[in-house]
Amino acid sequence: MREEAEILGLFSGLRRETLHVWIERGWLAPARGGEGYVFREIDVARLRLIVEFRTDLALEDDALDVVLPLLDQVHGLRRELNRLADAVNAQPQDVRARITAHLSES
């Protein structure tokens, strides 16, 4: 867990006001701490992604309002596909073979 002050130190040029706007927009969801926000490693990774989108790709706020939820959906679908693959792999060989055959027909 990282405190807000540490986060601001990690990202040169990132202002507290900007960080708070991004949180208000729902781009980040850190926990509230005694001295401000507390960031998990997943929050830091997402912040890194947002900074990269804004600096390297020059994406505007309106574009990020679309892109970030789409990325969240992709990650959610990926998790569900992994769960489905685990469930299929847990089945007996004959069931897995029928599933594979069915998928090959599609």
Coordinates of N, CA, C and O in Angstrom, one line a residue:
M1 N 0.8 -1.2 0.0 CA 0.0 0.0 0.0 C 0.9 1.2 0.0 O 1.9 1.3 0.7
R2 N 0.5 2.2 -0.8 CA 1.3 3.4 -0.9 C 0.4 4.6 -0.6 O -0.7 4.7 -1.1
E3 N 0.9 5.5 0.1 CA 0.2 6.8 0.5 C 0.2 7.7 -0.7 O 1.0 7.6 -1.6
E4 N -0.7 8.6 -0.7 CA -0.9 9.6 -1.8 C 0.4 10.4 -2.1 O 0.7 10.6 -3.2
A5 N 1.0 10.8 -1.0 CA 2.3 11.6 -1.2 C 3.3 10.8 -1.9 O 4.0 11.3 -2.8
E6 N 3.4 9.5 -1.6 CA 4.4 8.6 -2.3 C 4.0 8.5 -3.8 O 4.9 8.5 -4.6
I7 N 2.8 8.4 -4.1 CA 2.3 8.2 -5.5 C 2.7 9.5 -6.2 O 3.2 9.4 -7.4
L8 N 2.5 10.6 -5.7 CA 2.8 11.9 -6.3 C 4.3 12.0 -6.6 O 4.7 12.6 -7.6
G9 N 5.1 11.4 -5.7 CA 6.5 11.4 -5.9 C 7.0 10.4 -7.0 O 8.0 10.6 -7.7
L10 N 6.2 9.4 -7.2 CA 6.5 8.4 -8.3 C 6.3 8.9 -9.7 O 7.0 8.5 -10.6
F11 N 5.3 9.8 -9.8 CA 5.0 10.3 -11.2 C 5.3 11.8 -11.3 O 4.5 12.6 -10.8
S12 N 6.4 12.0 -11.8 CA 6.8 13.4 -11.9 C 5.8 14.2 -12.8 O 5.4 13.8 -13.8
G13 N 5.5 15.4 -12.3 CA 4.6 16.2 -13.0 C 3.1 16.0 -12.7 O 2.2 16.7 -13.1
L14 N 2.8 14.9 -12.0 CA 1.4 14.6 -11.6 C 1.1 15.5 -10.4 O 1.7 15.4 -9.3
R15 N 0.0 16.3 -10.5 CA -0.4 17.1 -9.5 C -1.5 16.5 -8.7 O -2.3 15.7 -9.2
R16 N -1.6 16.8 -7.4 CA -2.6 16.2 -6.5 C -4.0 16.5 -7.1 O -4.9 15.6 -7.1
E17 N -4.2 17.7 -7.6 CA -5.5 18.0 -8.2 C -5.9 17.1 -9.3 O -7.1 16.7 -9.5
T18 N -4.9 16.9 -10.2 CA -5.2 16.0 -11.3 C -5.5 14.6 -10.9 O -6.4 14.0 -11.4
L19 N -4.7 14.1 -9.9 CA -5.0 12.8 -9.4 C -6.4 12.7 -8.8 O -7.1 11.7 -9.1
H20 N -6.8 13.7 -8.1 CA -8.2 13.7 -7.5 C -9.3 13.7 -8.6 O -10.3 13.1 -8.4
V21 N -9.0 14.5 -9.7 CA -10.0 14.5 -10.8 C -10.1 13.1 -11.4 O -11.2 12.6 -11.7
W22 N -9.0 12.4 -11.6 CA -9.0 11.1 -12.1 C -9.8 10.1 -11.2 O -10.5 9.2 -11.7
I23 N -9.6 10.3 -9.9 CA -10.4 9.5 -9.0 C -11.9 9.8 -9.1 O -12.7 8.9 -9.1
E24 N -12.2 11.1 -9.1 CA -13.6 11.5 -9.3 C -14.2 11.0 -10.5 O -15.4 10.6 -10.6
R25 N -13.4 10.9 -11.6 CA -14.0 10.4 -12.9 C -14.1 8.9 -12.9 O -14.7 8.3 -13.8
G26 N -13.6 8.2 -11.8 CA -13.7 6.8 -11.7 C -12.6 6.0 -12.4 O -12.7 4.8 -12.6
W27 N -11.6 6.7 -12.8 CA -10.5 6.0 -13.5 C -9.6 5.2 -12.5 O -9.0 4.3 -12.9
L28 N -9.6 5.7 -11.3 CA -8.9 5.0 -10.2 C -9.8 4.8 -9.0 O -10.7 5.7 -8.8
A29 N -9.6 3.8 -8.2 CA -10.4 3.5 -7.1 C -9.6 3.2 -5.9 O -9.7 2.1 -5.3
P30 N -8.7 4.1 -5.4 CA -7.9 3.8 -4.2 C -8.8 3.8 -3.0 O -9.9 4.4 -3.0
A31 N -8.3 3.3 -1.9 CA -9.0 3.3 -0.6 C -8.8 4.7 0.0 O -7.8 5.3 -0.3
R32 N -9.6 5.0 0.9 CA -9.4 6.3 1.7 C -8.6 5.9 2.9 O -8.9 5.0 3.6
G33 N -7.6 6.7 3.2 CA -6.7 6.5 4.4 C -6.9 7.8 5.3 O -7.6 8.7 5.0
G34 N -6.1 7.8 6.4 CA -6.2 8.9 7.3 C -5.6 10.2 6.7 O -6.1 11.3 7.0
E35 N -4.6 10.0 5.8 CA -3.9 11.2 5.3 C -4.3 11.4 3.8 O -3.6 12.1 3.1
G36 N -5.3 10.8 3.3 CA -5.7 10.9 1.9 C -6.0 9.6 1.4 O -6.5 8.7 2.1
Y37 N -5.7 9.3 0.1 CA -5.9 8.1 -0.5 C -4.8 7.1 -0.3 O -3.6 7.5 -0.1
V38 N -5.1 5.8 -0.3 CA -4.1 4.8 -0.2 C -4.2 3.9 -1.4 O -5.3 3.4 -1.8
F39 N -3.1 3.7 -2.1 CA -3.1 3.0 -3.4 C -2.5 1.6 -3.2 O -1.4 1.4 -2.7
R40 N -3.2 0.6 -3.8 CA -2.7 -0.8 -3.9 C -1.8 -0.8 -5.1 O -1.8 0.1 -6.0
E41 N -1.1 -1.9 -5.3 CA -0.3 -2.1 -6.5 C -1.1 -2.1 -7.8 O -0.6 -1.5 -8.8
I42 N -2.3 -2.6 -7.7 CA -3.2 -2.6 -8.9 C -3.5 -1.1 -9.3 O -3.6 -0.8 -10.4
D43 N -3.7 -0.3 -8.3 CA -4.0 1.1 -8.5 C -2.8 1.8 -9.1 O -2.9 2.7 -10.0
V44 N -1.6 1.5 -8.7 CA -0.4 2.1 -9.2 C -0.2 1.7 -10.7 O 0.1 2.5 -11.5
A45 N -0.5 0.4 -11.0 CA -0.4 -0.1 -12.3 C -1.4 0.6 -13.2 O -1.0 1.0 -14.4
R46 N -2.6 0.8 -12.7 CA -3.6 1.5 -13.5 C -3.2 3.0 -13.7 O -3.4 3.6 -14.8
L47 N -2.7 3.6 -12.7 CA -2.2 5.0 -12.8 C -1.1 5.1 -13.8 O -1.1 6.0 -14.7
R48 N -0.2 4.1 -13.8 CA 0.9 4.1 -14.8 C 0.3 4.0 -16.2 O 0.8 4.7 -17.1
L49 N -0.7 3.2 -16.4 CA -1.4 3.1 -17.7 C -2.0 4.4 -18.1 O -1.9 4.8 -19.3
I50 N -2.7 5.0 -17.2 CA -3.4 6.3 -17.5 C -2.3 7.4 -17.9 O -2.5 8.1 -18.9
V51 N -1.2 7.4 -17.2 CA -0.2 8.4 -17.5 C 0.4 8.1 -18.9 O 0.6 9.0 -19.7
E52 N 0.6 6.8 -19.2 CA 1.1 6.4 -20.5 C 0.1 6.8 -21.6 O 0.5 7.3 -22.6
F53 N -1.1 6.5 -21.4 CA -2.1 6.9 -22.4 C -2.1 8.4 -22.7 O -2.3 8.8 -23.8
R54 N -2.0 9.1 -21.6 CA -2.1 10.6 -21.7 C -0.8 11.2 -22.4 O -0.9 12.1 -23.2
T55 N 0.3 10.6 -22.0 CA 1.6 11.2 -22.5 C 2.0 10.6 -23.8 O 2.2 11.3 -24.8
D56 N 2.1 9.3 -23.9 CA 2.6 8.6 -25.1 C 1.6 8.6 -26.2 O 2.0 8.8 -27.4
L57 N 0.4 8.4 -25.9 CA -0.7 8.3 -26.9 C -1.5 9.6 -27.0 O -2.3 9.7 -27.9
A58 N -1.3 10.6 -26.1 CA -1.9 11.9 -26.1 C -3.5 11.7 -26.2 O -4.2 12.5 -26.8
L59 N -4.0 10.8 -25.4 CA -5.4 10.6 -25.3 C -6.0 11.6 -24.4 O -5.5 12.0 -23.3
E60 N -7.1 12.2 -24.8 CA -7.8 13.2 -24.0 C -8.7 12.5 -23.0 O -9.0 11.3 -23.1
D61 N -9.3 13.3 -22.1 CA -10.1 12.8 -21.0 C -11.3 12.1 -21.6 O -11.7 11.0 -21.1
D62 N -12.0 12.6 -22.6 CA -13.2 12.0 -23.2 C -12.8 10.6 -23.8 O -13.6 9.7 -23.7
A63 N -11.7 10.5 -24.4 CA -11.3 9.2 -24.9 C -11.0 8.2 -23.8 O -11.4 7.0 -23.9
L64 N -10.4 8.7 -22.8 CA -10.1 7.8 -21.6 C -11.4 7.3 -20.9 O -11.4 6.2 -20.4
D65 N -12.4 8.2 -20.9 CA -13.7 7.8 -20.4 C -14.3 6.6 -21.1 O -15.1 5.8 -20.6
V66 N -13.9 6.4 -22.4 CA -14.3 5.3 -23.2 C -13.4 4.1 -23.1 O -13.8 3.0 -22.9
V67 N -12.1 4.4 -23.2 CA -11.0 3.4 -23.3 C -10.9 2.6 -22.0 O -10.9 1.3 -22.0
L68 N -10.9 3.3 -20.8 CA -10.7 2.6 -19.6 C -11.8 1.6 -19.2 O -11.5 0.4 -18.8
P69 N -13.1 1.9 -19.4 CA -14.1 0.9 -19.1 C -14.0 -0.3 -20.1 O -14.3 -1.4 -19.7
L70 N -13.6 0.0 -21.4 CA -13.5 -1.1 -22.3 C -12.4 -2.0 -21.9 O -12.5 -3.2 -22.0
L71 N -11.3 -1.5 -21.4 CA -10.2 -2.3 -20.9 C -10.7 -3.1 -19.7 O -10.3 -4.3 -19.6
D72 N -11.5 -2.5 -18.8 CA -12.0 -3.2 -17.7 C -12.9 -4.4 -18.1 O -12.8 -5.5 -17.6
Q73 N -13.7 -4.2 -19.2 CA -14.5 -5.2 -19.7 C -13.7 -6.4 -20.3 O -13.9 -7.6 -20.1
V74 N -12.6 -6.0 -21.0 CA -11.7 -7.0 -21.6 C -11.1 -7.9 -20.5 O -11.0 -9.1 -20.6
H75 N -10.6 -7.2 -19.4 CA -10.0 -8.0 -18.3 C -11.0 -8.9 -17.6 O -10.7 -10.0 -17.3
G76 N -12.2 -8.4 -17.5 CA -13.3 -9.2 -16.9 C -13.6 -10.4 -17.7 O -13.8 -11.5 -17.2
L77 N -13.7 -10.2 -19.0 CA -14.0 -11.3 -19.9 C -12.8 -12.3 -19.9 O -13.1 -13.5 -20.0
R78 N -11.6 -11.8 -19.8 CA -10.5 -12.7 -19.8 C -10.5 -13.6 -18.5 O -10.2 -14.8 -18.6
R79 N -10.9 -13.0 -17.4 CA -11.0 -13.7 -16.1 C -12.1 -14.8 -16.3 O -11.9 -16.0 -15.9
E80 N -13.2 -14.5 -16.9 CA -14.3 -15.4 -17.1 C -13.9 -16.5 -18.0 O -14.2 -17.7 -17.8
L81 N -13.2 -16.2 -19.1 CA -12.7 -17.3 -20.0 C -11.7 -18.2 -19.3 O -11.7 -19.4 -19.5
N82 N -10.9 -17.7 -18.4 CA -9.9 -18.5 -17.6 C -10.7 -19.4 -16.7 O -10.4 -20.6 -16.6
R83 N -11.8 -18.9 -16.1 CA -12.6 -19.7 -15.2 C -13.3 -20.8 -16.0 O -13.4 -22.0 -15.6
L84 N -13.8 -20.5 -17.2 CA -14.4 -21.5 -18.1 C -13.4 -22.5 -18.5 O -13.7 -23.7 -18.5
A85 N -12.2 -22.1 -18.9 CA -11.2 -23.1 -19.3 C -10.8 -24.0 -18.1 O -10.7 -25.2 -18.3
D86 N -10.7 -23.5 -16.9 CA -10.5 -24.3 -15.8 C -11.6 -25.3 -15.5 O -11.3 -26.5 -15.2
A87 N -12.9 -24.9 -15.7 CA -14.0 -25.8 -15.5 C -14.0 -26.9 -16.6 O -14.2 -28.1 -16.3
V88 N -13.7 -26.5 -17.8 CA -13.6 -27.5 -18.9 C -12.5 -28.5 -18.6 O -12.6 -29.7 -18.8
N89 N -11.3 -28.0 -18.2 CA -10.2 -28.9 -17.9 C -10.4 -29.8 -16.7 O -9.8 -30.9 -16.6
A90 N -11.3 -29.5 -15.9 CA -11.7 -30.3 -14.7 C -12.6 -31.5 -15.1 O -12.9 -32.3 -14.3
Q91 N -13.1 -31.4 -16.3 CA -14.1 -32.5 -16.8 C -13.3 -33.7 -17.2 O -12.1 -33.7 -17.6
P92 N -14.0 -34.8 -17.2 CA -13.4 -36.1 -17.7 C -13.0 -35.9 -19.2 O -13.5 -35.1 -19.9
Q93 N -12.0 -36.8 -19.6 CA -11.5 -36.7 -21.0 C -12.5 -36.7 -22.0 O -12.5 -36.0 -23.0
D94 N -13.5 -37.6 -21.9 CA -14.5 -37.7 -22.9 C -15.4 -36.4 -23.1 O -15.7 -36.0 -24.2
V95 N -15.7 -35.8 -22.0 CA -16.4 -34.5 -22.0 C -15.5 -33.4 -22.7 O -16.0 -32.7 -23.6
R96 N -14.3 -33.4 -22.3 CA -13.4 -32.4 -23.0 C -13.3 -32.7 -24.5 O -13.2 -31.7 -25.3
A97 N -13.2 -33.9 -24.9 CA -13.1 -34.3 -26.3 C -14.4 -33.8 -27.0 O -14.3 -33.3 -28.2
R98 N -15.5 -34.0 -26.4 CA -16.8 -33.6 -27.1 C -16.8 -32.0 -27.2 O -17.3 -31.5 -28.2
I99 N -16.4 -31.4 -26.2 CA -16.3 -29.9 -26.2 C -15.4 -29.4 -27.3 O -15.7 -28.5 -28.1
T100 N -14.2 -30.0 -27.4 CA -13.2 -29.7 -28.4 C -13.8 -30.0 -29.8 O -13.7 -29.1 -30.7
A101 N -14.5 -31.1 -30.0 CA -15.1 -31.4 -31.3 C -16.2 -30.4 -31.6 O -16.2 -29.9 -32.8
H102 N -17.0 -30.0 -30.7 CA -18.0 -29.0 -30.9 C -17.4 -27.7 -31.3 O -18.0 -27.0 -32.2
L103 N -16.4 -27.3 -30.6 CA -15.8 -26.0 -31.0 C -15.1 -26.0 -32.3 O -15.1 -25.0 -33.0
S104 N -14.6 -27.2 -32.7 CA -14.0 -27.3 -34.1 C -15.0 -27.2 -35.2 O -14.7 -26.8 -36.3
E105 N -16.3 -27.6 -34.9 CA -17.3 -27.5 -35.9 C -17.8 -26.1 -36.1 O -18.4 -25.8 -37.1
S106 N -17.7 -25.3 -35.1 CA -18.2 -23.9 -35.2 C -17.5 -23.0 -36.1 O -16.4 -23.0 -36.3

